[in-house]
Coordinates of C-alpha atoms and ligand atoms in Angstrom, one line a residue:
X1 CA 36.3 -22.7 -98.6
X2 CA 39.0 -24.6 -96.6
X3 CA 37.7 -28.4 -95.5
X4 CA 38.0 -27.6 -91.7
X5 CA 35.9 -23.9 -91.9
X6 CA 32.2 -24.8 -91.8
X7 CA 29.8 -22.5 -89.2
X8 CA 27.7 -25.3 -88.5
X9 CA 26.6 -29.1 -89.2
X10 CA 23.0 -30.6 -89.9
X11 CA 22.6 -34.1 -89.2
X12 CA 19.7 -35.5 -90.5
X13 CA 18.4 -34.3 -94.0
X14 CA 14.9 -35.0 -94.1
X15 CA 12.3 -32.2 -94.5
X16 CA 12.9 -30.4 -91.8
X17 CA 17.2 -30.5 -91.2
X18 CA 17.0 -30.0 -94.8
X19 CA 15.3 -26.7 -95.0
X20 CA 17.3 -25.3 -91.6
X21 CA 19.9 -25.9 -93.9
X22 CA 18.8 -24.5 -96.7
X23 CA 17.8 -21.1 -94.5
X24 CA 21.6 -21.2 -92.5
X25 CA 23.5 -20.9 -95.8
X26 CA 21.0 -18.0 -97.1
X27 CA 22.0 -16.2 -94.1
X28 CA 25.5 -16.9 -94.9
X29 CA 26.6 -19.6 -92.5
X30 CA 28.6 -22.6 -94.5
X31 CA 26.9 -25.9 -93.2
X32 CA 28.4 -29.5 -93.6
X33 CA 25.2 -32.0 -94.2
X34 CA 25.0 -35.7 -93.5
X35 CA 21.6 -38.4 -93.7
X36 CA 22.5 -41.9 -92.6
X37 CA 20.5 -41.9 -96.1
X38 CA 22.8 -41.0 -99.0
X39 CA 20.2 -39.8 -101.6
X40 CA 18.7 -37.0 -98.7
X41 CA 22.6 -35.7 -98.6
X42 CA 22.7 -35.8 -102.1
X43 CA 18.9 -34.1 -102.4
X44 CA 20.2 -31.1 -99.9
X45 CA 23.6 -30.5 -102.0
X46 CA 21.4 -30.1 -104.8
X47 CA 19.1 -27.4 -103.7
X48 CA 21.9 -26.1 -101.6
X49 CA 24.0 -25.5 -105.3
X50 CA 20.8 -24.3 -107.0
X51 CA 20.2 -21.6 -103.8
X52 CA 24.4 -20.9 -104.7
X53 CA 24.4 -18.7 -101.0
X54 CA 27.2 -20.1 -98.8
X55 CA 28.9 -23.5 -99.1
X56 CA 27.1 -26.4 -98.4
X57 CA 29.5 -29.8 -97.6
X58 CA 27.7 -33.0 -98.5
X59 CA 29.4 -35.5 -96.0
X60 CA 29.4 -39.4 -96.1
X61 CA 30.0 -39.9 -92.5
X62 CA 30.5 -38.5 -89.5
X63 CA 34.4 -38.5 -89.1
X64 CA 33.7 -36.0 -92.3
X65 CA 31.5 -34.2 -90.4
X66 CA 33.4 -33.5 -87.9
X67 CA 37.2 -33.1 -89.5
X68 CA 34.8 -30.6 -91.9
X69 CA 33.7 -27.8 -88.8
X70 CA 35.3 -24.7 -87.3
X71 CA 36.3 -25.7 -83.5
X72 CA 34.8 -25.5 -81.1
X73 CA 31.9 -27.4 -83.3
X74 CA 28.2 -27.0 -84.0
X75 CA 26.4 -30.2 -84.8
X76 CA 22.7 -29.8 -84.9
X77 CA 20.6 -33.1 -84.9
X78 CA 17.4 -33.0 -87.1
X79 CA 16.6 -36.6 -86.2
X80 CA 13.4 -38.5 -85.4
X81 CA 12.6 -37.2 -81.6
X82 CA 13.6 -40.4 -79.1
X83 CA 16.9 -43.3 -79.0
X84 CA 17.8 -42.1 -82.4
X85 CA 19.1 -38.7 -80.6
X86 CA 21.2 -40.9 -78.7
X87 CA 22.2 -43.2 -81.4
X88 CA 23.8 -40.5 -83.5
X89 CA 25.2 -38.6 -80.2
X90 CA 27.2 -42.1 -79.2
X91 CA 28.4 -41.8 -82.8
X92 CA 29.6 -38.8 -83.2
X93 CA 31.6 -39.7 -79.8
X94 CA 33.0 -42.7 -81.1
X95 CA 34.2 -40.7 -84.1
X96 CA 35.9 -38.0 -82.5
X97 CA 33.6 -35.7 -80.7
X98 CA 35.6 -32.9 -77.8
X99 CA 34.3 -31.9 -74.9
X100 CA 34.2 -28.2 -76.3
X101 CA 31.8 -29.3 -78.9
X102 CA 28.1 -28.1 -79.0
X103 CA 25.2 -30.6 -80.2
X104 CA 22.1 -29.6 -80.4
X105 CA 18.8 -31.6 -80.7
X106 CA 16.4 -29.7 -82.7
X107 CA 13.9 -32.2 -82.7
X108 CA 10.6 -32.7 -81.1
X109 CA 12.1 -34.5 -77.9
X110 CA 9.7 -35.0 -75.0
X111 CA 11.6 -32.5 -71.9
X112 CA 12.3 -34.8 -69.8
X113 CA 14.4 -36.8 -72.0
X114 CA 16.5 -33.6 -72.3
X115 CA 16.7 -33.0 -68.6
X116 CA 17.7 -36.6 -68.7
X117 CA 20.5 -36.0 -71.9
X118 CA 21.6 -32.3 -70.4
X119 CA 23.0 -35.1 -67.0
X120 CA 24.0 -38.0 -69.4
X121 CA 26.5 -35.7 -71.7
X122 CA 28.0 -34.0 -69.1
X123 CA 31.6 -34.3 -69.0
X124 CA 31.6 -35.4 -72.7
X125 CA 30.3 -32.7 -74.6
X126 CA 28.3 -29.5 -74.8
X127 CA 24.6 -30.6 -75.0
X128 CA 22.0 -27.8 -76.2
X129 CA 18.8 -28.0 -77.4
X130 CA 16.4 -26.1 -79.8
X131 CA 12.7 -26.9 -80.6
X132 CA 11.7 -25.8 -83.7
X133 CA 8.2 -25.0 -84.4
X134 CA 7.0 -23.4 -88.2
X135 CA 6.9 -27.0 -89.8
X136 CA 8.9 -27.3 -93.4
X137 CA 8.1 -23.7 -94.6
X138 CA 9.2 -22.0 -91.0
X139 CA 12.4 -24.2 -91.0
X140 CA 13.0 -22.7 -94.6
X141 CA 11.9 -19.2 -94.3
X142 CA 11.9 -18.4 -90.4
X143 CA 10.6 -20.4 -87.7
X144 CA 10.4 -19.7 -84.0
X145 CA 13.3 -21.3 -81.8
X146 CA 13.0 -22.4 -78.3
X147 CA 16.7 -22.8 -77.0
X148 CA 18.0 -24.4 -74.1
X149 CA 21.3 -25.9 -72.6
X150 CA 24.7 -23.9 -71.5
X151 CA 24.6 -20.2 -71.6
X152 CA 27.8 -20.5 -72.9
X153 CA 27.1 -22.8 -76.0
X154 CA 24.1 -19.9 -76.7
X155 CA 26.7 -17.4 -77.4
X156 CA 27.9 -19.2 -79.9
X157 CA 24.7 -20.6 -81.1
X158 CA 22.2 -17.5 -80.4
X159 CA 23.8 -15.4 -83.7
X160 CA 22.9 -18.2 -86.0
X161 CA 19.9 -19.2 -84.4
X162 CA 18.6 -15.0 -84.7
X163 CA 19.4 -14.7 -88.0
X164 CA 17.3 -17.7 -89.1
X165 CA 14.4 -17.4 -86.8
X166 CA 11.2 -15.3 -88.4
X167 CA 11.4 -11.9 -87.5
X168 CA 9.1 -9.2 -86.5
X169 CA 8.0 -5.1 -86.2
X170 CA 8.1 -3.4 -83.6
X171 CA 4.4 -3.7 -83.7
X172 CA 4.9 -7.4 -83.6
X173 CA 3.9 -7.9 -87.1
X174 CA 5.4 -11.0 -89.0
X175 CA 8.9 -9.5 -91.4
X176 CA 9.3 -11.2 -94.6
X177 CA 11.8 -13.8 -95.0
X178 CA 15.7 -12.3 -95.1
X179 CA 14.3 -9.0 -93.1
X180 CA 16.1 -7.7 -89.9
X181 CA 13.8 -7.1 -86.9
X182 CA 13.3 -9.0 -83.5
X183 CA 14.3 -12.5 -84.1
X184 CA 11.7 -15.3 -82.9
X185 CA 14.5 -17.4 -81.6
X186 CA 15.3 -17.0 -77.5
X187 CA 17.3 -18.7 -75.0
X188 CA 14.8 -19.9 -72.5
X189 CA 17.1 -21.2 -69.8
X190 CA 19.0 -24.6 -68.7
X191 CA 18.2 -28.3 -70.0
X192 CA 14.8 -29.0 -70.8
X193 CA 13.7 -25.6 -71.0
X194 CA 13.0 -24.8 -74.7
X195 CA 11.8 -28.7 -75.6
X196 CA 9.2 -27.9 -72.3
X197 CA 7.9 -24.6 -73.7
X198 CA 8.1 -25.8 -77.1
X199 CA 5.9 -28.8 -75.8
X200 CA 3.0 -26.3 -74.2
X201 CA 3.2 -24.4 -77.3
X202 CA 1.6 -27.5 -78.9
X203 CA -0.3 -28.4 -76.3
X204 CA -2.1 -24.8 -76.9
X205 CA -2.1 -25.5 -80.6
X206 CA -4.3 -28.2 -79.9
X207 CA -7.0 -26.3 -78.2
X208 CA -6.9 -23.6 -80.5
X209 CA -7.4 -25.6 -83.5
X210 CA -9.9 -27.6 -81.8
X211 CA -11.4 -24.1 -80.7
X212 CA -11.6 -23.2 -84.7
X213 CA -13.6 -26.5 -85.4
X214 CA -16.3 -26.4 -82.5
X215 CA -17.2 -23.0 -84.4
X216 CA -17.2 -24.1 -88.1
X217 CA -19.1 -27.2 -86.6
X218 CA -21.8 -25.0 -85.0
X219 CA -21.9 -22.9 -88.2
X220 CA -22.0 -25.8 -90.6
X221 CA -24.4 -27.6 -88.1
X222 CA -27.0 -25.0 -86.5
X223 CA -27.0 -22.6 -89.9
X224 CA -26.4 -24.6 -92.6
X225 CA -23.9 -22.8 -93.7
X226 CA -21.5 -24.0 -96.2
X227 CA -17.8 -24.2 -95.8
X228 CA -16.8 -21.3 -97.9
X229 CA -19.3 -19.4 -96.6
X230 CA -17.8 -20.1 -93.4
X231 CA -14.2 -19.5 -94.7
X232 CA -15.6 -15.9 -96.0
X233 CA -16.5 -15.5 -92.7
X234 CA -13.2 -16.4 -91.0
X235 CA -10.8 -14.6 -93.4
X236 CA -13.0 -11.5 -92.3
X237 CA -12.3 -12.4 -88.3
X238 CA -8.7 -12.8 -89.1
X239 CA -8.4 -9.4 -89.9
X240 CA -9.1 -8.4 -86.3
X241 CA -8.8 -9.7 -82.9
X242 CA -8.3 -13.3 -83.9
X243 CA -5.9 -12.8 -86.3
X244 CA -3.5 -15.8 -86.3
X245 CA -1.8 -18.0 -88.9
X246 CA -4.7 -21.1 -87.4
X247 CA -7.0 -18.8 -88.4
X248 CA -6.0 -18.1 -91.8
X249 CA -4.9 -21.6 -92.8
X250 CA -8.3 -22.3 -91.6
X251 CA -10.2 -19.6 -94.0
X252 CA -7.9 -21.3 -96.9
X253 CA -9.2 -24.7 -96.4
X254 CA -12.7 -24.4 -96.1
X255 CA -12.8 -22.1 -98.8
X256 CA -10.9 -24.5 -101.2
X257 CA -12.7 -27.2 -103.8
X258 CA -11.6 -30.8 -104.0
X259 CA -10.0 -31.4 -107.4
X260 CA -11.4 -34.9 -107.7
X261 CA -15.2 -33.8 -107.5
X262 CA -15.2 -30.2 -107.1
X263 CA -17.2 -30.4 -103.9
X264 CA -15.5 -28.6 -100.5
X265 CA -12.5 -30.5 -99.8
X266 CA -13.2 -30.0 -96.5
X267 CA -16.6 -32.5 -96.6
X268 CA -14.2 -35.0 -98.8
X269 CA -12.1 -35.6 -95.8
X270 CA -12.5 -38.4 -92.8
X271 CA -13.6 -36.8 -89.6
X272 CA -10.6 -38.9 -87.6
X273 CA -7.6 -36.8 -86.3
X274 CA -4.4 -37.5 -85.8
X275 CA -1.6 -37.1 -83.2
X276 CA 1.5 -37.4 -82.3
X277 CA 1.6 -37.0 -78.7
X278 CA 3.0 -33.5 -77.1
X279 CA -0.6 -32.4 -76.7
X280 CA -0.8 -35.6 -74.2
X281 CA 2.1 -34.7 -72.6
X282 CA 1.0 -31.4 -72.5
X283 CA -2.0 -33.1 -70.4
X284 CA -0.3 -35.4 -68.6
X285 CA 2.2 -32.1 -67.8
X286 CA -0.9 -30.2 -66.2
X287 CA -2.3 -33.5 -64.2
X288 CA 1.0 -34.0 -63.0
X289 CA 1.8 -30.5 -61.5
X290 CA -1.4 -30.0 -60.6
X291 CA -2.2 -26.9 -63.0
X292 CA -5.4 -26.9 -64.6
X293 CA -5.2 -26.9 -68.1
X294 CA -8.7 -28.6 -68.7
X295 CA -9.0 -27.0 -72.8
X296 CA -5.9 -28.6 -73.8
X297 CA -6.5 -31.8 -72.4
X298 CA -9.9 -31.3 -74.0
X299 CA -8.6 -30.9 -76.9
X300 CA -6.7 -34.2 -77.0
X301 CA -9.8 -36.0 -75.8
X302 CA -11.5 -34.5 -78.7
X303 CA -9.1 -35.9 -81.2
X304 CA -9.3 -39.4 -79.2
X305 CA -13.6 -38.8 -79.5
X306 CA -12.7 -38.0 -83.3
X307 CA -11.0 -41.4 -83.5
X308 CA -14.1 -43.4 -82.6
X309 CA -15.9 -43.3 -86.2
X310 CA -17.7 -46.4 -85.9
X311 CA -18.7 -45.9 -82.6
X312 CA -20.4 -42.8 -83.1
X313 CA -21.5 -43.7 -86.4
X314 CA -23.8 -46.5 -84.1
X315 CA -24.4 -43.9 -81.9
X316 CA -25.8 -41.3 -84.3
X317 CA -28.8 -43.6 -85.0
X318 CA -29.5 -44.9 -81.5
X319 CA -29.1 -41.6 -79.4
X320 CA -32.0 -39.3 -80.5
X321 CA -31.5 -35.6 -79.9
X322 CA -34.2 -34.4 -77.5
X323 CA -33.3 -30.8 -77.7
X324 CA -35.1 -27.3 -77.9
X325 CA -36.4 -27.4 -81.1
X326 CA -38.3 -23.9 -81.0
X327 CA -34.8 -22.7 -80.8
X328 CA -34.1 -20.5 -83.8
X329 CA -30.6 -19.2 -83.7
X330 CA -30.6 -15.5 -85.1
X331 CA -27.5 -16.4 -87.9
X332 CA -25.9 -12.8 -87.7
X333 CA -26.3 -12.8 -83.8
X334 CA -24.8 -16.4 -83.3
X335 CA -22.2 -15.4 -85.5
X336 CA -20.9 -12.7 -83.5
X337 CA -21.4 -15.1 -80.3
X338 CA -19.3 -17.0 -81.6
X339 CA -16.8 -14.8 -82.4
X340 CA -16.8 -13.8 -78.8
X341 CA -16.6 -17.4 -78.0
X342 CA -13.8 -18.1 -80.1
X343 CA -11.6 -14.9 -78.6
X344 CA -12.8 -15.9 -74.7
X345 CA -11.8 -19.8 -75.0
X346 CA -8.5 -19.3 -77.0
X347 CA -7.7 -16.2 -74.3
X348 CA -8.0 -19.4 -71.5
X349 CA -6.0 -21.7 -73.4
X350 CA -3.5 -19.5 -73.1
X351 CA -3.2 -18.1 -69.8
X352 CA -3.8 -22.2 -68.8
X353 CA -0.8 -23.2 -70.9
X354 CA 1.2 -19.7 -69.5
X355 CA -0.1 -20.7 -66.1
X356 CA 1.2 -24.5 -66.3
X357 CA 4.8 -23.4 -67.6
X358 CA 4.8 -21.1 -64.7
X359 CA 3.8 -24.0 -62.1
X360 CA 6.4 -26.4 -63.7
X361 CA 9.3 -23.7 -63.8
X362 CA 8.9 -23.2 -60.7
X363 CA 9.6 -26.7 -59.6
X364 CA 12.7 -27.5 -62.6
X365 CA 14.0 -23.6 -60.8
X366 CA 13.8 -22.5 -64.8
X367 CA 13.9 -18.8 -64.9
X368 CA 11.7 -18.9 -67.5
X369 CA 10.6 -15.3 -69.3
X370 CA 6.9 -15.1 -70.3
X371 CA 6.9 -11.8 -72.0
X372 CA 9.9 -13.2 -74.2
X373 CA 8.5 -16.4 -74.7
X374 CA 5.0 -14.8 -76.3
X375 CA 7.6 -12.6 -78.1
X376 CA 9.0 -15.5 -79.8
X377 CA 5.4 -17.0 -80.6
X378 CA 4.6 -14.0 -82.3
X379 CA 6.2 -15.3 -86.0
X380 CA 7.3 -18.4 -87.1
X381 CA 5.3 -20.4 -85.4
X382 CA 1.8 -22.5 -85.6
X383 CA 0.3 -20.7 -82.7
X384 CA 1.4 -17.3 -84.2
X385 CA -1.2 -14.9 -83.6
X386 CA -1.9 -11.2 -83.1
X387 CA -2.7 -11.0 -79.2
X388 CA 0.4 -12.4 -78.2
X389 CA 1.9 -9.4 -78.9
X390 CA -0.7 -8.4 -75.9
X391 CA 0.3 -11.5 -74.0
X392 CA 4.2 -10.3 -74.1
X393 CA 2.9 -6.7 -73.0
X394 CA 1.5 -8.2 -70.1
X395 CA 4.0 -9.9 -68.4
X396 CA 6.4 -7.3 -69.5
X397 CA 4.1 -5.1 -67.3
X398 CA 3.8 -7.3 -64.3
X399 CA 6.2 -10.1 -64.9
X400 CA 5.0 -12.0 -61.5
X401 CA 1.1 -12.1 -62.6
X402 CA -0.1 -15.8 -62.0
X403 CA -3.1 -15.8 -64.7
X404 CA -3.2 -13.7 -67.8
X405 CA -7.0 -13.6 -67.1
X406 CA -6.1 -11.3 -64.1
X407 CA -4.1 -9.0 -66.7
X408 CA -6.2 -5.3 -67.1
X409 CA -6.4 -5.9 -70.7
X410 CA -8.1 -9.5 -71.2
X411 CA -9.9 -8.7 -67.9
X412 CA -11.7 -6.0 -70.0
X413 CA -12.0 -8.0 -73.1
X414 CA -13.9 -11.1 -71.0
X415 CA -15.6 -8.5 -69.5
X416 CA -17.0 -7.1 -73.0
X417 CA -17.1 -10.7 -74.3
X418 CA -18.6 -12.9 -71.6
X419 CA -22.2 -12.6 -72.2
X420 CA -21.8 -13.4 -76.6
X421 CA -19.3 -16.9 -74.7
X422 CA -22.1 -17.7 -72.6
X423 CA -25.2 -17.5 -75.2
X424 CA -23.0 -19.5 -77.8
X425 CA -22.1 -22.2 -74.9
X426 CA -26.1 -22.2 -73.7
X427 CA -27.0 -22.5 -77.2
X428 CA -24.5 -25.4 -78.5
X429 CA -25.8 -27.5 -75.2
X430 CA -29.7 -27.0 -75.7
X431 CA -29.2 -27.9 -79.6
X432 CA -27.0 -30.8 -79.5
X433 CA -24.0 -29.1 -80.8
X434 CA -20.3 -30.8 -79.1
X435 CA -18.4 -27.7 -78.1
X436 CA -16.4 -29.6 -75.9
X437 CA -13.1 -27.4 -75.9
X438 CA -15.4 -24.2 -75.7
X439 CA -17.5 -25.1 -72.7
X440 CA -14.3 -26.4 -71.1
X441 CA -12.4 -23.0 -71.5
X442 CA -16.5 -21.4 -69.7
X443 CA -16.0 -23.6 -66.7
X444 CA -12.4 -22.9 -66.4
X445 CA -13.4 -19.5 -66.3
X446 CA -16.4 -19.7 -63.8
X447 CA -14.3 -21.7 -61.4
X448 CA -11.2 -19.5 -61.4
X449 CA -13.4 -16.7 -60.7
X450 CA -15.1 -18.4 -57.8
X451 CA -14.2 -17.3 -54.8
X452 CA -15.5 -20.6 -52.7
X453 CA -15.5 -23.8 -54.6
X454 CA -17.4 -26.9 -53.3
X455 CA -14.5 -28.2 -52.3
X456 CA -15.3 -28.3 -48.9
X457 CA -18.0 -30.6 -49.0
X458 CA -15.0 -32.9 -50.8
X459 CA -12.8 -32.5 -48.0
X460 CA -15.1 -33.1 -46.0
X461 CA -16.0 -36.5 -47.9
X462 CA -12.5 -37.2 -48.0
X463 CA -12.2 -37.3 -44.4
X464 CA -15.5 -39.0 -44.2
X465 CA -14.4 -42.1 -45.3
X466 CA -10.3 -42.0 -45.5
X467 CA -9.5 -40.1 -42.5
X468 CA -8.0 -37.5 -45.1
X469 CA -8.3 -34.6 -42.6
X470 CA -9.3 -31.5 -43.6
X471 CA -8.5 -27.4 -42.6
X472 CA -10.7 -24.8 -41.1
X473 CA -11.9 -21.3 -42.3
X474 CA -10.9 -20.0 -38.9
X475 CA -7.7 -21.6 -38.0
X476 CA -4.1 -21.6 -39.7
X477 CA -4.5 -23.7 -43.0
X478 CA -1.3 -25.9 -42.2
X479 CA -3.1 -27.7 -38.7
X480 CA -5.4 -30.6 -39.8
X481 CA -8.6 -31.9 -38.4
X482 CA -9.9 -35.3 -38.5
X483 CA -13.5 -36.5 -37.0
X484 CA -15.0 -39.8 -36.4
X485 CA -17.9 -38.6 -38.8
X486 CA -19.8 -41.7 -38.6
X487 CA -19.3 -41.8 -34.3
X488 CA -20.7 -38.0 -34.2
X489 CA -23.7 -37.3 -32.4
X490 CA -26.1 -35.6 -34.9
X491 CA -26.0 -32.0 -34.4
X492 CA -28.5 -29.3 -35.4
X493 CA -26.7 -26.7 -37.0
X494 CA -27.6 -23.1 -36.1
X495 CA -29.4 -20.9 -37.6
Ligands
6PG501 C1 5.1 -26.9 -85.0 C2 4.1 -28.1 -84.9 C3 4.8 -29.4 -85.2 C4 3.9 -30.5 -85.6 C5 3.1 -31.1 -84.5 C6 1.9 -31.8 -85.0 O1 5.2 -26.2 -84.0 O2 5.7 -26.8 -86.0 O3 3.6 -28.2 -83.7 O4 5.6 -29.6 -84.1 O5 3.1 -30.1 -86.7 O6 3.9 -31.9 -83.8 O7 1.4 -32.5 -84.0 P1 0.3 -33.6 -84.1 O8 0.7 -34.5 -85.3 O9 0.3 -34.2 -82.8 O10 -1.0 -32.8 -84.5

């Protein structure tokens, strides 16, 4: 290997730079590594020589770095999300960087910090960007990529990018690691496209997970059941319709025995969740443009709920239940309600985070691909599951539908399904069970398939008291009334 032939850099050699490094060179790209922190470089030349695929360069600064690539470079930066990006971008400047060169920020960077970079490095460099999602074993094995930035740096990029991504069937079944197939790794469109997507797709990784709890919880809660009886149960679901990597994980867990005390590791652990924030901006992403996306947002309340311990601790013993309690759930029937529960809610989340990328494309101008975009969730991924596969059909079929609800296939599955999500909703409420994310997905339904909303009366309100005007039923929507409401005479209205 000459010193100026590397495909590829990686800065930043913590767990997750480290294993897209480790995956590049077993796909036969050369990479040159750096880590501000000399025993992570060190650590990744290690298990680069013991993987002995395609040279690995362990570099002690940038200059190296870059005197150590193929021109036009490709530095990917696998640093902390936020003014680190920028840190190590002014750096690599100062040390040499061309105009021609790409860089890439892999990390978890909130969008609108890379629409905000994609202006900033213009004129200076080529700035591209790829969200990662798979955590350490995806990076290592096959993740999903979300790519973003210059068409033209993709060309060069996209190669690489394929051969590491998972891959999948034909059938959209997950490849092993090192197989050919479709690659999970797509170019989305200009600046903050990929980091936006990549952002939903954890926004909807909230909701299902927090979908997947509301039903152990009922289980655990309304049948006594205990966790690897529940896990039996789920490992059986994840063989059909819910089949997906959350759902599997999900079977392990509850099914596995703390070493310490050889109870359910599941009861051994604090009921507080943590977060990191792209569900919230998922949230604030929906509030903002106005596209309801009420399960996700639920789900990030439920985490802040979850974060309340003592509070609800208190609360447990000063809030009695005063609930139904001649009600005697049938166990095998409430089990397949919630099944149906489960499918109907975590089909909403979906077509709510499909419908909010759509609203927000729209006003970035992003020509953003659905079908493509649940092709690349369909391995690699956290939110990897079997019906995206019908979620990419879909939109392949009618790339312009609004809401996957209206789509023929889930149509006929809520269809089938709605009366099971409506008993295990009714029953959770009149027992005391929190199914917040559930019930959220029910009314999201019921609203979007109600044809008049009580929004008139609001209007109406609206005007009441802030002049807000308000449009007719018979005249064009744009022309706006306004009445004196409290001035009016009193009118009967007739009958
Ligand atoms: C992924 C994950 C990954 C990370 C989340 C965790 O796609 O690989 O989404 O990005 O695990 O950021 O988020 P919280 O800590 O907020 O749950």
């Amino acid at each position: 290997m000459t010193a100026t032939s590397c495909n590829i850099a990686m800065i930043g050699l913590g767990v997750m730079g480290r294993n897209l490094a480790l995956n590049l060179l077993e796909h036969g790209f050369s990479v040159a590594g750096y880590d501000l922190q000399a025993d992570l470089t060190a650590q990744a030349d290690k298990e680069a020589a013991a993987l002995g695929k395609a040279p690995f360069v362990a570099c002690d600064s940038l200059a190296q770095v870059l005197a150590t690539l193929q021109k036009p470079r490709v530095i990917a930066l696998s640093v902390p999300a936020g003014p680190a990006v920028d840190a190590v971008i002014s750096a690599l400047l100062e040390a040499g960087l061309a105009f021609e060169d790409t860089v890439i920020d892999t990390g978890n960077s909130l969008w609108t910090d890379t629409l905000a970079r994609d202006k900033a490095y213009q004129g200076k460099l080529q700035f591209f960007s790829t969200a990662v999602s798979g955590g350490e074993v995806g990076a290592r094995h096959g993740p999903a990529l979300m790519a973003s930035g210059s068409a033209d740096a993709w060309r060069q990029v996209g190669p690489m990018w394929k051969a590491i991504a998972a891959q999948v069937d034909a059938q959209g079944k997950p490849l092993p690691p090192m197989s050919q197939g479709e690659a999970c790794a797509a170019y989305l469109g200009p600046d903050g496209a990929g980091h936006y997507v990549k952002m939903v797709h954890n926004g909807i990784e909230y909701a299902d997970m927090q979908l997947i709890c509301e039903v152990y919880q009922c289980m655990s809660q309304q049948l006594g059941m205990a966790p690897a009886e529940i896990g039996k149960i789920f490992a059986d679901w994840n063989q059909g319709v819910l089949n997906s990597y959350l759902m599997e994980i999900s079977a392990d867990i509850l099914q596995q025995a703390d070493p310490e005390t050889g109870r359910p590791l599941v009861d051994m652990i604090l009921d507080k969740a943590g977060q990191k924030g792209t569900g919230l901006w998922t949230a604030v992403n929906s509030l903002e443009v106005g596209s309801p996306a009420p399960t996700i947002a639920q789900a990030v309340f439920a985490r802040a709920m979850s974060g309340l311990k003592s509070q609800r601790r208190e609360a447990a013993n000063n809030l009695p239940l005063m609930a139904e309690d001649t009600l005697t759930p049938d166990p095998s029937a409430l089990i397949t309600q919630l099944h149906d529960a489960l499918y109907c809610a975590k089909l909403c989340t979906y077509a709510q985070g499909f419908a909010l990328m759509k609203a927000t494309a729209a006003e970035q101008g992003w020509p953003l691909d659905y079908a493509e975009i649940a092709r690349i969730w369909r391995a690699g991924c956290i939110i990897r599951a079997i019906f995206l596969q019908d979620i990419s059909h879909a939109f392949q079929q009618q790339p312009e539908l609004e809401n996957l609800l209206l789509a023929g296939h889930f149509r006929d599955a809520l269809t089938e399904r709605q009366q099971n999500w409506r008993r295990a909703v009714a029953h959770a409420s009149l027992t005391g069970v929190s199914m917040s994310g559930i019930s959220s997905a029910l009314q999201y339904f019921d609203a979007f398939r109600t044809e008049v909303l009580p929004a008139n009366l609001l209007q109406a309100q609206r005007d009441y008291f802030g002049a807000h005007t308000y449009a007719r039923i018979d005249q064009p929507e744009s022309k706006a009334y306004h009445l004196t409401w409290s001035q009016m005479p009193r009118r009967q209205v007739n009958t």
